[in-house]
PDB file of C-alpha atoms in Angstrom:
ATOM      1  CA  UNK A   1       8.841  -6.467 -40.646  1.00 73.00           C
ATOM      2  CA  UNK A   2      11.370  -4.020 -39.274  1.00 91.00           C
ATOM      3  CA  UNK A   3       9.776  -1.219 -37.283  1.00 96.00           C
ATOM      4  CA  UNK A   4      12.493   1.419 -36.934  1.00 98.00           C
ATOM      5  CA  UNK A   5      15.021   3.314 -39.042  1.00 98.00           C
ATOM      6  CA  UNK A   6      17.884   4.917 -37.133  1.00 98.00           C
ATOM      7  CA  UNK A   7      20.573   7.194 -38.541  1.00 98.00           C
ATOM      8  CA  UNK A   8      23.211   9.457 -36.991  1.00 97.00           C
ATOM      9  CA  UNK A   9      25.378  12.177 -38.430  1.00 97.00           C
ATOM     10  CA  UNK A  10      27.868  14.543 -36.841  1.00 96.00           C
ATOM     11  CA  UNK A  11      27.700  18.182 -37.875  1.00 96.00           C
ATOM     12  CA  UNK A  12      30.183  20.961 -37.148  1.00 94.00           C
ATOM     13  CA  UNK A  13      27.569  23.423 -35.946  1.00 95.00           C
ATOM     14  CA  UNK A  14      25.962  24.470 -32.679  1.00 96.00           C
ATOM     15  CA  UNK A  15      22.819  22.835 -31.335  1.00 97.00           C
ATOM     16  CA  UNK A  16      21.026  26.143 -31.929  1.00 97.00           C
ATOM     17  CA  UNK A  17      21.932  26.234 -35.628  1.00 97.00           C
ATOM     18  CA  UNK A  18      21.048  22.583 -36.172  1.00 98.00           C
ATOM     19  CA  UNK A  19      17.724  22.957 -34.380  1.00 98.00           C
ATOM     20  CA  UNK A  20      16.990  26.026 -36.501  1.00 98.00           C
ATOM     21  CA  UNK A  21      17.701  24.004 -39.668  1.00 98.00           C
ATOM     22  CA  UNK A  22      15.184  21.368 -38.552  1.00 98.00           C
ATOM     23  CA  UNK A  23      12.491  23.522 -36.925  1.00 98.00           C
ATOM     24  CA  UNK A  24      12.423  26.748 -38.963  1.00 98.00           C
ATOM     25  CA  UNK A  25      10.381  26.330 -42.166  1.00 97.00           C
ATOM     26  CA  UNK A  26      12.578  28.844 -44.012  1.00 97.00           C
ATOM     27  CA  UNK A  27      15.652  26.704 -43.234  1.00 97.00           C
ATOM     28  CA  UNK A  28      14.216  23.181 -43.469  1.00 97.00           C
ATOM     29  CA  UNK A  29      13.217  23.712 -47.119  1.00 97.00           C
ATOM     30  CA  UNK A  30      16.905  24.220 -47.930  1.00 97.00           C
ATOM     31  CA  UNK A  31      17.635  20.530 -47.287  1.00 97.00           C
ATOM     32  CA  UNK A  32      14.434  18.474 -46.756  1.00 96.00           C
ATOM     33  CA  UNK A  33      11.089  19.214 -48.448  1.00 94.00           C
ATOM     34  CA  UNK A  34      11.177  21.735 -51.271  1.00 95.00           C
ATOM     35  CA  UNK A  35       8.127  23.528 -49.892  1.00 97.00           C
ATOM     36  CA  UNK A  36       6.007  23.683 -46.741  1.00 98.00           C
ATOM     37  CA  UNK A  37       2.375  24.789 -46.987  1.00 98.00           C
ATOM     38  CA  UNK A  38       0.676  25.803 -43.748  1.00 98.00           C
ATOM     39  CA  UNK A  39       1.876  26.410 -40.229  1.00 98.00           C
ATOM     40  CA  UNK A  40       5.007  24.470 -39.192  1.00 98.00           C
ATOM     41  CA  UNK A  41       4.218  24.422 -35.461  1.00 98.00           C
ATOM     42  CA  UNK A  42       3.309  21.833 -32.818  1.00 98.00           C
ATOM     43  CA  UNK A  43      -0.227  20.535 -33.313  1.00 98.00           C
ATOM     44  CA  UNK A  44      -0.425  21.788 -36.901  1.00 98.00           C
ATOM     45  CA  UNK A  45      -0.600  19.718 -40.098  1.00 98.00           C
ATOM     46  CA  UNK A  46       1.462  21.397 -42.816  1.00 98.00           C
ATOM     47  CA  UNK A  47       2.046  19.835 -46.233  1.00 97.00           C
ATOM     48  CA  UNK A  48       5.574  18.954 -47.326  1.00 96.00           C
ATOM     49  CA  UNK A  49       6.151  19.343 -51.060  1.00 94.00           C
ATOM     50  CA  UNK A  50       8.772  17.171 -52.747  1.00 91.00           C
ATOM     51  CA  UNK A  51       8.494  18.533 -56.297  1.00 89.00           C
ATOM     52  CA  UNK A  52       7.873  15.761 -58.814  1.00 88.00           C
ATOM     53  CA  UNK A  53       7.835  13.240 -55.956  1.00 84.00           C
ATOM     54  CA  UNK A  54       4.523  14.525 -54.591  1.00 90.00           C
ATOM     55  CA  UNK A  55       3.235  15.980 -51.335  1.00 94.00           C
ATOM     56  CA  UNK A  56       2.735  14.623 -47.833  1.00 94.00           C
ATOM     57  CA  UNK A  57       0.726  16.053 -44.981  1.00 96.00           C
ATOM     58  CA  UNK A  58       2.438  15.792 -41.600  1.00 97.00           C
ATOM     59  CA  UNK A  59       1.501  16.426 -37.980  1.00 98.00           C
ATOM     60  CA  UNK A  60       4.077  18.355 -35.950  1.00 98.00           C
ATOM     61  CA  UNK A  61       4.161  16.437 -32.645  1.00 98.00           C
ATOM     62  CA  UNK A  62       6.788  18.098 -30.469  1.00 98.00           C
ATOM     63  CA  UNK A  63       9.436  20.817 -30.538  1.00 98.00           C
ATOM     64  CA  UNK A  64      11.887  21.310 -27.677  1.00 98.00           C
ATOM     65  CA  UNK A  65      14.380  23.986 -28.668  1.00 98.00           C
ATOM     66  CA  UNK A  66      17.925  22.871 -29.379  1.00 97.00           C
ATOM     67  CA  UNK A  67      17.343  19.214 -28.504  1.00 98.00           C
ATOM     68  CA  UNK A  68      14.270  17.561 -30.096  1.00 98.00           C
ATOM     69  CA  UNK A  69      11.798  17.905 -32.978  1.00 98.00           C
ATOM     70  CA  UNK A  70       9.245  15.335 -34.180  1.00 98.00           C
ATOM     71  CA  UNK A  71       6.440  14.822 -36.657  1.00 98.00           C
ATOM     72  CA  UNK A  72       4.113  12.052 -37.832  1.00 97.00           C
ATOM     73  CA  UNK A  73       3.394  11.181 -41.446  1.00 95.00           C
ATOM     74  CA  UNK A  74       2.321   8.445 -43.805  1.00 91.00           C
ATOM     75  CA  UNK A  75       5.802   7.656 -45.129  1.00 86.00           C
ATOM     76  CA  UNK A  76       7.294   9.109 -48.287  1.00 61.00           C
ATOM     77  CA  UNK A  77       5.984   7.633 -51.484  1.00 63.00           C
ATOM     78  CA  UNK A  78       2.381   7.350 -50.330  1.00 69.00           C
ATOM     79  CA  UNK A  79       1.574  11.042 -50.993  1.00 88.00           C
ATOM     80  CA  UNK A  80      -0.998  11.302 -48.215  1.00 92.00           C
ATOM     81  CA  UNK A  81      -3.065  14.468 -47.919  1.00 95.00           C
ATOM     82  CA  UNK A  82      -5.654  14.524 -45.140  1.00 95.00           C
ATOM     83  CA  UNK A  83      -5.958  14.406 -41.370  1.00 96.00           C
ATOM     84  CA  UNK A  84      -2.796  12.642 -40.204  1.00 96.00           C
ATOM     85  CA  UNK A  85      -4.445  11.826 -36.851  1.00 97.00           C
ATOM     86  CA  UNK A  86      -6.975   9.561 -38.630  1.00 96.00           C
ATOM     87  CA  UNK A  87      -4.548   7.098 -40.273  1.00 94.00           C
ATOM     88  CA  UNK A  88      -1.608   4.835 -39.433  1.00 94.00           C
ATOM     89  CA  UNK A  89       1.616   6.854 -39.442  1.00 95.00           C
ATOM     90  CA  UNK A  90       5.272   6.697 -38.518  1.00 97.00           C
ATOM     91  CA  UNK A  91       6.938   9.011 -36.025  1.00 98.00           C
ATOM     92  CA  UNK A  92      10.034  10.901 -37.212  1.00 98.00           C
ATOM     93  CA  UNK A  93      12.242  12.177 -34.388  1.00 98.00           C
ATOM     94  CA  UNK A  94      15.347  14.358 -34.495  1.00 98.00           C
ATOM     95  CA  UNK A  95      17.567  14.511 -31.402  1.00 98.00           C
ATOM     96  CA  UNK A  96      20.537  16.876 -31.168  1.00 98.00           C
ATOM     97  CA  UNK A  97      23.348  16.250 -28.691  1.00 98.00           C
ATOM     98  CA  UNK A  98      26.566  18.158 -28.200  1.00 96.00           C
ATOM     99  CA  UNK A  99      29.835  16.342 -28.880  1.00 95.00           C
ATOM    100  CA  UNK A 100      33.371  17.290 -27.917  1.00 89.00           C
ATOM    101  CA  UNK A 101      35.072  19.948 -30.007  1.00 88.00           C
ATOM    102  CA  UNK A 102      31.957  21.956 -30.814  1.00 87.00           C
ATOM    103  CA  UNK A 103      30.322  19.421 -33.142  1.00 94.00           C
ATOM    104  CA  UNK A 104      26.871  17.961 -32.566  1.00 97.00           C
ATOM    105  CA  UNK A 105      25.339  14.577 -33.238  1.00 98.00           C
ATOM    106  CA  UNK A 106      21.983  14.520 -35.015  1.00 98.00           C
ATOM    107  CA  UNK A 107      20.105  11.279 -34.363  1.00 98.00           C
ATOM    108  CA  UNK A 108      17.136  10.479 -36.569  1.00 98.00           C
ATOM    109  CA  UNK A 109      14.637   7.777 -35.682  1.00 98.00           C
ATOM    110  CA  UNK A 110      11.579   6.875 -37.733  1.00 98.00           C
ATOM    111  CA  UNK A 111       9.410   4.274 -36.022  1.00 98.00           C
ATOM    112  CA  UNK A 112       6.029   2.667 -36.497  1.00 97.00           C
ATOM    113  CA  UNK A 113       6.468   0.820 -39.802  1.00 96.00           C
ATOM    114  CA  UNK A 114       5.087  -2.404 -38.295  1.00 95.00           C
ATOM    115  CA  UNK A 115       1.812  -0.573 -37.568  1.00 94.00           C
ATOM    116  CA  UNK A 116       1.295   0.551 -41.170  1.00 94.00           C
ATOM    117  CA  UNK A 117      -1.099  -1.310 -43.466  1.00 91.00           C
ATOM    118  CA  UNK A 118       0.594  -4.460 -44.740  1.00 88.00           C
ATOM    119  CA  UNK A 119       0.379  -3.349 -48.377  1.00 87.00           C
ATOM    120  CA  UNK A 120       2.613  -0.279 -47.769  1.00 89.00           C
ATOM    121  CA  UNK A 121       4.731  -1.187 -44.721  1.00 92.00           C
ATOM    122  CA  UNK A 122       7.700  -2.920 -46.347  1.00 92.00           C
ATOM    123  CA  UNK A 123       7.947  -0.595 -49.361  1.00 91.00           C
ATOM    124  CA  UNK A 124       7.715   2.431 -47.044  1.00 92.00           C
ATOM    125  CA  UNK A 125      10.503   1.082 -44.835  1.00 95.00           C
ATOM    126  CA  UNK A 126      12.737   0.368 -47.837  1.00 93.00           C
ATOM    127  CA  UNK A 127      12.095   3.748 -49.464  1.00 92.00           C
ATOM    128  CA  UNK A 128      12.615   5.765 -46.293  1.00 94.00           C
ATOM    129  CA  UNK A 129      15.786   3.851 -45.357  1.00 93.00           C
ATOM    130  CA  UNK A 130      17.447   5.173 -48.492  1.00 92.00           C
ATOM    131  CA  UNK A 131      15.569   8.449 -48.338  1.00 93.00           C
ATOM    132  CA  UNK A 132      16.949   9.353 -44.925  1.00 96.00           C
ATOM    133  CA  UNK A 133      20.492   8.604 -46.078  1.00 96.00           C
ATOM    134  CA  UNK A 134      19.937  11.087 -48.911  1.00 95.00           C
ATOM    135  CA  UNK A 135      18.216  13.752 -46.785  1.00 96.00           C
ATOM    136  CA  UNK A 136      20.730  13.614 -43.937  1.00 97.00           C
ATOM    137  CA  UNK A 137      23.478  13.927 -46.548  1.00 96.00           C
ATOM    138  CA  UNK A 138      21.753  17.105 -47.687  1.00 96.00           C
ATOM    139  CA  UNK A 139      21.676  18.356 -44.088  1.00 97.00           C
ATOM    140  CA  UNK A 140      25.430  17.702 -43.803  1.00 96.00           C
ATOM    141  CA  UNK A 141      25.987  19.588 -47.077  1.00 96.00           C
ATOM    142  CA  UNK A 142      23.823  22.472 -45.829  1.00 95.00           C
ATOM    143  CA  UNK A 143      26.218  22.951 -42.897  1.00 94.00           C
ATOM    144  CA  UNK A 144      29.354  22.369 -44.986  1.00 90.00           C
ATOM    145  CA  UNK A 145      28.273  25.345 -47.144  1.00 84.00           C
ATOM    146  CA  UNK A 146      27.663  27.673 -44.173  1.00 77.00           C
TER     147      UNK A 146
END
């Protein structure tokens, strides 16, 4: 069982603008979940809404302006609503680093699949592997339209 998904994209935007797109609930709903219910702040457990694809409760773990943002969740298709601290989860991390020429690299890591219950681990890994390709493509498009 693979434990980690890693993806990188390069975006022609400042670290500040990219961090805002990831950490500000008014911006993140323009490319990731369609809705966020509740407080989107460290230590809080908002609910991400994905329209017909269901809802997932998350735990915001850390937020370090312009460089790092992370949350825990029961991956994608499992539609978990409840206390995220009480169940096996994966950790989703966004890291933003400046590149030459004013662009920035956004590195996404989702880890912890090997610690999920056996009956959902492999399907969750497979679904989120493709899901992150799609969502990071949406983040690239968000900046291309700015």
